[in-house]
Amino acid sequence: MRALVEIEDLSVEILRGRGKNGQVLPILRHIDLSVEKGEVLGLVGESGCGKTMTILALMGLLPEGGRISTGKIWFQDRELTALSRREIEALRGKRITTIFQEPMTSLNPLLSIGEQMKEILYRHEGLKGKANRDKCVSLLQAVKIPEAEKIYDYYPFKLSGGMRQRVMIAMALSCEPELIIADEPTTALDVTTQAQILDLFNELRGRTRSSFIFVTHDLGIIAEIADRTAVIYAGYVVEECSVAALFERPLHPYTDGLMRSRMGRRNSNRANLYSIPGVVPVPGNMPPGCPFAPRCTYTTEQCRAELPPLAIPSLPEIEGGHKVRCWRQVS
Ligand SMILES: Nc1ncnc2c1ncn2[C@@H]1O[C@H](COP(=O)(O)OP(=O)(O)O)[C@@H](O)[C@H]1O
Ligand SMILES: [Mg+2]
């Protein structure tokens, strides 16, 4: 039996420019990921590593010039990459829903909250009139929006960022989707609101049967919300394991660097602030070999020359589900 979502050997590239000057930029490289029923998969990595692009490929929403160059994506035994535009549109918003970072860009400023919520329930479930309104209000209540009846008639600009994100979550829950994808849903919020929204997600995952893909650049959020995690660097998955294993024993130097920067941030002593030296390489200008080699303290000749496989390390104490793409762990 397949998992709910299976991404197999997914590569995505973007064509920039035309004709002779046209350039093919590799964005994602041979990504393998799966999400089980009821599971929360955390996708973590610095900005520009390919998290959003992975989501967009899964949703069939790659930007202009973008295409899948290798691989397949399965959702409940259906190959998404082989579906027609209409078939995939029928899944989106109903079976697979998304919550993005900035709710103001996802909400239509010209329509009231109720009008936007109503539309989803009408389109996908054929709900009308009072039944539709009642369901919308109960969804707003489910995401702990006070005075839901009143908020139903509000326009988005009247709500705070946190409240708008709650509305987006309510909309994402409308049709009881099998998969909810949240792409940095708390990044634009202040710390207190962020904590409240994370609490809400945690509560929802206990209450719904949905699976989640939770995208973040913050390992602290992974710790709070995910069951399993994939660390993405420069378009590659570099480490994949349970969250417990990730915090107990990160095996990739990149993951370790993310972990150390995180701890530095918690510490009030600025002298202890750590950040990984260098920057994420840009597509079209990737180093040969391991993409992390230029920033890594353990780099050898082999790292500079050859890409390591994503493999289960040969350490006896490592559980089978833990995979890492690093020459140090390949025997
Ligand atoms: N429309 C686009 N055209 C060309 N490159 C893009 C486009 N969108 C994103 N990219 C590049 O793809 C890479 C991955 O981006 P993205 O998936 O948005 O990263 P993340 O979500 O992890 O911050 C980045 O190098 C980014 O610059
Ligand atoms: Mg992103």
XYZ file of N, CA and C and ligand atoms in Angstrom, residues 14 16 25 27-28 45-54 63-64 183-184 215 281-283, ligand 1:
96
model
N 13.489 25.325 -13.861
C 12.808 26.513 -14.376
C 13.597 27.044 -15.566
N 14.671 29.979 -17.769
C 14.721 31.437 -17.699
C 15.220 31.974 -19.031
N 17.384 26.294 -15.048
C 17.839 26.314 -13.664
C 17.294 25.101 -12.917
N 16.058 23.369 -9.847
C 15.577 23.899 -8.563
C 15.475 22.783 -7.523
N 14.856 21.675 -7.913
C 14.751 20.530 -6.997
C 15.425 19.349 -7.645
N 14.441 24.006 6.200
C 15.632 24.436 5.467
C 15.619 25.952 5.390
N 16.788 26.543 5.132
C 16.852 27.995 5.036
C 16.054 28.489 3.837
N 15.861 29.772 3.802
C 15.154 30.403 2.700
C 15.892 30.130 1.382
N 15.153 29.777 0.351
C 15.752 29.548 -0.962
C 16.177 28.111 -1.203
N 15.885 27.203 -0.268
C 16.330 25.812 -0.426
C 15.383 24.954 -1.259
N 14.181 25.446 -1.500
C 13.264 24.695 -2.365
C 12.023 24.152 -1.682
N 11.719 24.654 -0.492
C 10.563 24.149 0.249
C 9.258 24.495 -0.484
N 9.113 25.779 -0.801
C 7.881 26.210 -1.473
C 7.743 25.551 -2.842
N 8.859 25.410 -3.536
C 8.802 24.809 -4.874
C 8.340 23.353 -4.790
N 8.738 22.653 -3.741
C 8.276 21.275 -3.546
C 6.749 21.257 -3.404
N 5.549 27.827 -11.045
C 5.494 29.136 -11.702
C 5.825 29.027 -13.188
N 5.599 30.105 -13.878
C 5.883 30.210 -15.313
C 7.292 29.700 -15.623
N 2.618 26.360 4.520
C 3.940 26.858 4.112
C 4.284 28.087 4.956
N 5.101 27.901 5.961
C 5.516 28.964 6.885
C 4.319 29.762 7.398
N 5.772 23.366 6.502
C 7.024 23.933 5.997
C 7.489 25.055 6.910
N 23.642 28.193 -2.051
C 23.988 28.468 -3.444
C 22.733 28.692 -4.286
N 22.840 29.524 -5.313
C 21.660 29.795 -6.138
C 21.608 28.823 -7.311
N 20.394 28.491 -7.761
C 20.270 27.577 -8.890
C 21.014 28.146 -10.104
N 9.779 31.899 -10.494
C 11.049 31.567 -10.247
N 11.996 31.654 -11.206
C 13.279 31.306 -10.989
N 13.735 30.849 -9.800
C 12.848 30.747 -8.796
C 11.471 31.095 -8.956
N 10.844 30.873 -7.773
C 11.800 30.424 -6.918
N 12.988 30.345 -7.533
C 14.252 29.843 -6.949
O 14.059 28.509 -6.542
C 14.792 28.231 -5.362
C 13.875 27.626 -4.336
O 12.921 28.588 -3.939
P 11.781 28.305 -2.881
O 11.178 26.983 -3.132
O 10.869 29.470 -2.900
O 12.602 28.280 -1.516
P 12.080 28.248 0.002
O 10.598 28.101 -0.018
O 12.790 27.083 0.612
O 12.536 29.534 0.591
C 15.405 29.557 -4.928
O 16.742 29.578 -5.359
C 14.597 30.593 -5.672
O 15.380 31.710 -5.968
